[in-house]
Amino acid sequence: MKILVINGPNLNMLGIREPEIYGSFTLEDIEKELISYAAELDSNISLEFFRSNFEGEIIDKIQSALNCFDGIIINPAAYTHTSVAISDAVAAVGIKTVEVHLSNIYSREEFRHNSYIAPKCLGQVAGFSKTGYKMALLGLYEALK
Ligand code: DQA
């Protein structure tokens, strides 16, 4: 089972960026934890990680997942609230996708309450910090196996 994990803009700044909201761990910490968790879950899970600040690159990566990946975990970061194009890409490839947010976007500013991407996803996990990525993987795994 091949899972693509996509992280959007500013998530490379985890560890430095607003630690009171996002915690003091890094994106690398999240990726390492997810690799260990995947191995615990099922040795047939393989993960690929991609991160970009650029909307078009994220869209290219989603398109390139067609016929290559069984599932996608995506934290689109700020593009969650703005990107019809990423939403369309998720719908276009038809790959089961789970949206993740470290913070609870519904308890934050009003502009973060809407996601263009979640309606095209299997589900959304928000507010559980880095554990949310593991929750997303478990949900995808159960849906795909
Ligand atoms: C985020 C929430 C977004 O609103 C924000 O723009 C981010 C991170 C999260 O993981 O909590 O960059 O996606």
mmCIF file of C-alpha atoms and ligand atoms in Angstrom:
data_model
loop_
_atom_site.group_PDB
_atom_site.id
_atom_site.type_symbol
_atom_site.label_atom_id
_atom_site.label_comp_id
_atom_site.label_asym_id
_atom_site.label_seq_id
_atom_site.Cartn_x
_atom_site.Cartn_y
_atom_site.Cartn_z
ATOM 1 C CA MET A 1 0.000 0.000 0.000
ATOM 2 C CA LYS A 2 1.614 3.237 -1.185
ATOM 3 C CA ILE A 3 0.750 6.430 0.629
ATOM 4 C CA LEU A 4 1.831 9.915 -0.428
ATOM 5 C CA VAL A 5 2.180 12.474 2.381
ATOM 6 C CA ILE A 6 1.990 16.079 1.196
ATOM 7 C CA ASN A 7 2.735 19.106 3.345
ATOM 8 C CA GLY A 8 2.078 22.624 2.144
ATOM 9 C CA PRO A 9 3.450 26.102 2.752
ATOM 10 C CA ASN A 10 5.335 27.070 5.902
ATOM 11 C CA LEU A 11 5.241 23.561 7.354
ATOM 12 C CA ASN A 12 9.014 23.417 6.821
ATOM 13 C CA MET A 13 9.087 26.097 9.539
ATOM 14 C CA LEU A 14 7.673 23.815 12.228
ATOM 15 C CA GLY A 15 9.834 24.003 15.332
ATOM 16 C CA ILE A 16 10.324 27.738 14.795
ATOM 17 C CA ARG A 17 6.908 28.808 13.625
ATOM 18 C CA GLU A 18 4.398 29.913 16.304
ATOM 19 C CA PRO A 19 5.249 27.067 18.725
ATOM 20 C CA GLU A 20 2.312 27.979 20.975
ATOM 21 C CA ILE A 21 0.015 26.917 18.101
ATOM 22 C CA TYR A 22 2.018 24.300 16.224
ATOM 23 C CA GLY A 23 4.318 22.841 18.884
ATOM 24 C CA SER A 24 8.107 22.703 19.010
ATOM 25 C CA PHE A 25 8.646 19.568 16.886
ATOM 26 C CA THR A 26 9.846 19.694 13.291
ATOM 27 C CA LEU A 27 8.388 18.294 10.089
ATOM 28 C CA GLU A 28 11.187 15.729 10.131
ATOM 29 C CA ASP A 29 9.980 14.576 13.589
ATOM 30 C CA ILE A 30 6.471 14.089 12.165
ATOM 31 C CA GLU A 31 7.827 12.124 9.209
ATOM 32 C CA LYS A 32 10.002 9.871 11.393
ATOM 33 C CA GLU A 33 7.083 9.127 13.737
ATOM 34 C CA LEU A 34 4.831 8.325 10.804
ATOM 35 C CA ILE A 35 7.412 5.934 9.329
ATOM 36 C CA SER A 36 7.596 4.034 12.668
ATOM 37 C CA TYR A 37 3.823 3.987 12.999
ATOM 38 C CA ALA A 38 3.368 2.685 9.447
ATOM 39 C CA ALA A 39 5.829 -0.133 10.148
ATOM 40 C CA GLU A 40 3.873 -1.068 13.305
ATOM 41 C CA LEU A 41 0.582 -1.038 11.394
ATOM 42 C CA ASP A 42 1.594 -3.104 8.390
ATOM 43 C CA SER A 43 4.979 -3.804 6.830
ATOM 44 C CA ASN A 44 3.369 -3.443 3.385
ATOM 45 C CA ILE A 45 2.777 0.276 3.832
ATOM 46 C CA SER A 46 5.276 2.482 2.038
ATOM 47 C CA LEU A 47 5.346 6.239 2.530
ATOM 48 C CA GLU A 48 6.626 9.000 0.285
ATOM 49 C CA PHE A 49 6.938 12.557 1.571
ATOM 50 C CA PHE A 50 6.584 15.758 -0.420
ATOM 51 C CA ARG A 51 6.584 19.348 0.802
ATOM 52 C CA SER A 52 6.235 22.598 -1.108
ATOM 53 C CA ASN A 53 5.407 26.259 -0.676
ATOM 54 C CA PHE A 54 4.014 26.343 -4.224
ATOM 55 C CA GLU A 55 0.420 25.586 -5.117
ATOM 56 C CA GLY A 56 1.271 24.423 -8.657
ATOM 57 C CA GLU A 57 3.915 21.996 -7.387
ATOM 58 C CA ILE A 58 1.399 20.478 -4.984
ATOM 59 C CA ILE A 59 -1.082 20.087 -7.856
ATOM 60 C CA ASP A 60 1.602 18.482 -10.073
ATOM 61 C CA LYS A 61 2.432 16.044 -7.261
ATOM 62 C CA ILE A 62 -1.234 15.088 -6.744
ATOM 63 C CA GLN A 63 -1.647 14.526 -10.504
ATOM 64 C CA SER A 64 1.509 12.427 -10.645
ATOM 65 C CA ALA A 65 0.115 10.180 -7.895
ATOM 66 C CA LEU A 66 -2.462 8.773 -10.320
ATOM 67 C CA ASN A 67 -1.813 5.047 -10.861
ATOM 68 C CA CYS A 68 1.154 5.247 -8.449
ATOM 69 C CA PHE A 69 -0.327 5.763 -4.985
ATOM 70 C CA ASP A 70 -3.242 4.157 -3.160
ATOM 71 C CA GLY A 71 -3.849 7.006 -0.756
ATOM 72 C CA ILE A 72 -2.855 10.575 0.060
ATOM 73 C CA ILE A 73 -2.452 12.370 3.376
ATOM 74 C CA ILE A 74 -2.343 16.120 2.889
ATOM 75 C CA ASN A 75 -1.855 19.119 5.123
ATOM 76 C CA PRO A 76 -2.483 21.861 2.569
ATOM 77 C CA ALA A 77 -1.698 24.495 5.258
ATOM 78 C CA ALA A 78 -2.960 27.949 4.207
ATOM 79 C CA TYR A 79 -4.009 26.616 0.771
ATOM 80 C CA THR A 80 -6.762 24.725 2.629
ATOM 81 C CA HIS A 81 -8.676 27.971 2.854
ATOM 82 C CA THR A 82 -7.950 29.358 -0.615
ATOM 83 C CA SER A 83 -7.235 26.664 -3.166
ATOM 84 C CA VAL A 84 -10.009 25.559 -5.496
ATOM 85 C CA ALA A 85 -7.187 24.246 -7.708
ATOM 86 C CA ILE A 86 -5.865 21.770 -5.099
ATOM 87 C CA SER A 87 -9.450 20.731 -4.350
ATOM 88 C CA ASP A 88 -10.009 20.088 -8.077
ATOM 89 C CA ALA A 89 -6.757 18.069 -8.289
ATOM 90 C CA VAL A 90 -7.841 15.807 -5.412
ATOM 91 C CA ALA A 91 -11.204 15.282 -7.095
ATOM 92 C CA ALA A 92 -9.580 14.713 -10.509
ATOM 93 C CA VAL A 93 -7.288 11.864 -9.443
ATOM 94 C CA GLY A 94 -9.953 10.175 -7.312
ATOM 95 C CA ILE A 95 -7.347 8.808 -4.883
ATOM 96 C CA LYS A 96 -8.610 8.376 -1.313
ATOM 97 C CA THR A 97 -7.283 11.399 0.561
ATOM 98 C CA VAL A 98 -7.289 12.503 4.191
ATOM 99 C CA GLU A 99 -6.757 16.150 5.160
ATOM 100 C CA VAL A 100 -4.755 16.848 8.316
ATOM 101 C CA HIS A 101 -4.277 19.969 10.413
ATOM 102 C CA LEU A 102 -2.068 20.207 13.462
ATOM 103 C CA SER A 103 -4.266 22.879 14.998
ATOM 104 C CA ASN A 104 -8.023 22.901 15.434
ATOM 105 C CA ILE A 105 -8.841 25.188 12.510
ATOM 106 C CA TYR A 106 -12.434 25.562 13.812
ATOM 107 C CA SER A 107 -11.326 27.187 17.058
ATOM 108 C CA ARG A 108 -9.143 29.734 15.251
ATOM 109 C CA GLU A 109 -9.846 32.752 13.020
ATOM 110 C CA GLU A 110 -13.024 32.602 10.948
ATOM 111 C CA PHE A 111 -11.073 32.471 7.653
ATOM 112 C CA ARG A 112 -9.596 29.125 8.722
ATOM 113 C CA HIS A 113 -13.008 27.517 9.237
ATOM 114 C CA ASN A 114 -13.540 26.739 5.556
ATOM 115 C CA SER A 115 -11.668 24.023 3.690
ATOM 116 C CA TYR A 116 -11.987 23.793 -0.079
ATOM 117 C CA ILE A 117 -10.279 20.415 0.021
ATOM 118 C CA ALA A 118 -12.021 18.494 2.829
ATOM 119 C CA PRO A 119 -15.269 17.961 0.852
ATOM 120 C CA LYS A 120 -13.234 15.974 -1.703
ATOM 121 C CA CYS A 121 -11.588 13.863 1.017
ATOM 122 C CA LEU A 122 -12.419 10.679 2.836
ATOM 123 C CA GLY A 123 -12.124 12.665 6.043
ATOM 124 C CA GLN A 124 -10.383 15.411 7.937
ATOM 125 C CA VAL A 125 -8.357 15.324 11.161
ATOM 126 C CA ALA A 126 -7.782 18.633 12.938
ATOM 127 C CA GLY A 127 -6.526 19.636 16.352
ATOM 128 C CA PHE A 128 -4.541 16.584 17.420
ATOM 129 C CA SER A 129 -1.117 18.021 16.676
ATOM 130 C CA LYS A 130 1.309 15.550 15.087
ATOM 131 C CA THR A 131 -0.811 12.572 16.210
ATOM 132 C CA GLY A 132 -3.260 13.690 13.505
ATOM 133 C CA TYR A 133 -0.950 12.299 10.807
ATOM 134 C CA LYS A 134 -1.030 8.864 12.467
ATOM 135 C CA MET A 135 -4.821 9.079 12.788
ATOM 136 C CA ALA A 136 -5.039 9.925 9.088
ATOM 137 C CA LEU A 137 -2.815 6.963 8.201
ATOM 138 C CA LEU A 138 -4.904 4.584 10.320
ATOM 139 C CA GLY A 139 -8.110 5.858 8.689
ATOM 140 C CA LEU A 140 -6.677 5.500 5.185
ATOM 141 C CA TYR A 141 -5.259 2.069 5.946
ATOM 142 C CA GLU A 142 -8.618 0.784 7.236
ATOM 143 C CA ALA A 143 -10.374 2.218 4.177
ATOM 144 C CA LEU A 144 -7.888 0.760 1.693
ATOM 145 C CA LYS A 145 -7.000 -2.668 3.055
HETATM 146 C C1 DQA B 1 -2.565 24.309 9.410
HETATM 147 C C2 DQA B 1 -3.719 25.287 9.653
HETATM 148 C C3 DQA B 1 -3.762 26.358 8.577
HETATM 149 O O1 DQA B 1 -4.822 27.257 8.822
HETATM 150 C C4 DQA B 1 -2.468 27.133 8.544
HETATM 151 O O2 DQA B 1 -2.479 28.080 7.492
HETATM 152 C C5 DQA B 1 -1.273 26.263 8.468
HETATM 153 C C6 DQA B 1 -1.239 25.037 9.258
HETATM 154 C C7 DQA B 1 -2.412 23.291 10.565
HETATM 155 O O3 DQA B 1 -1.751 22.273 10.347
HETATM 156 O O4 DQA B 1 -2.917 23.517 11.661
HETATM 157 O O5 DQA B 1 -0.278 26.607 7.833
HETATM 158 O O6 DQA B 1 -2.828 23.576 8.228
#
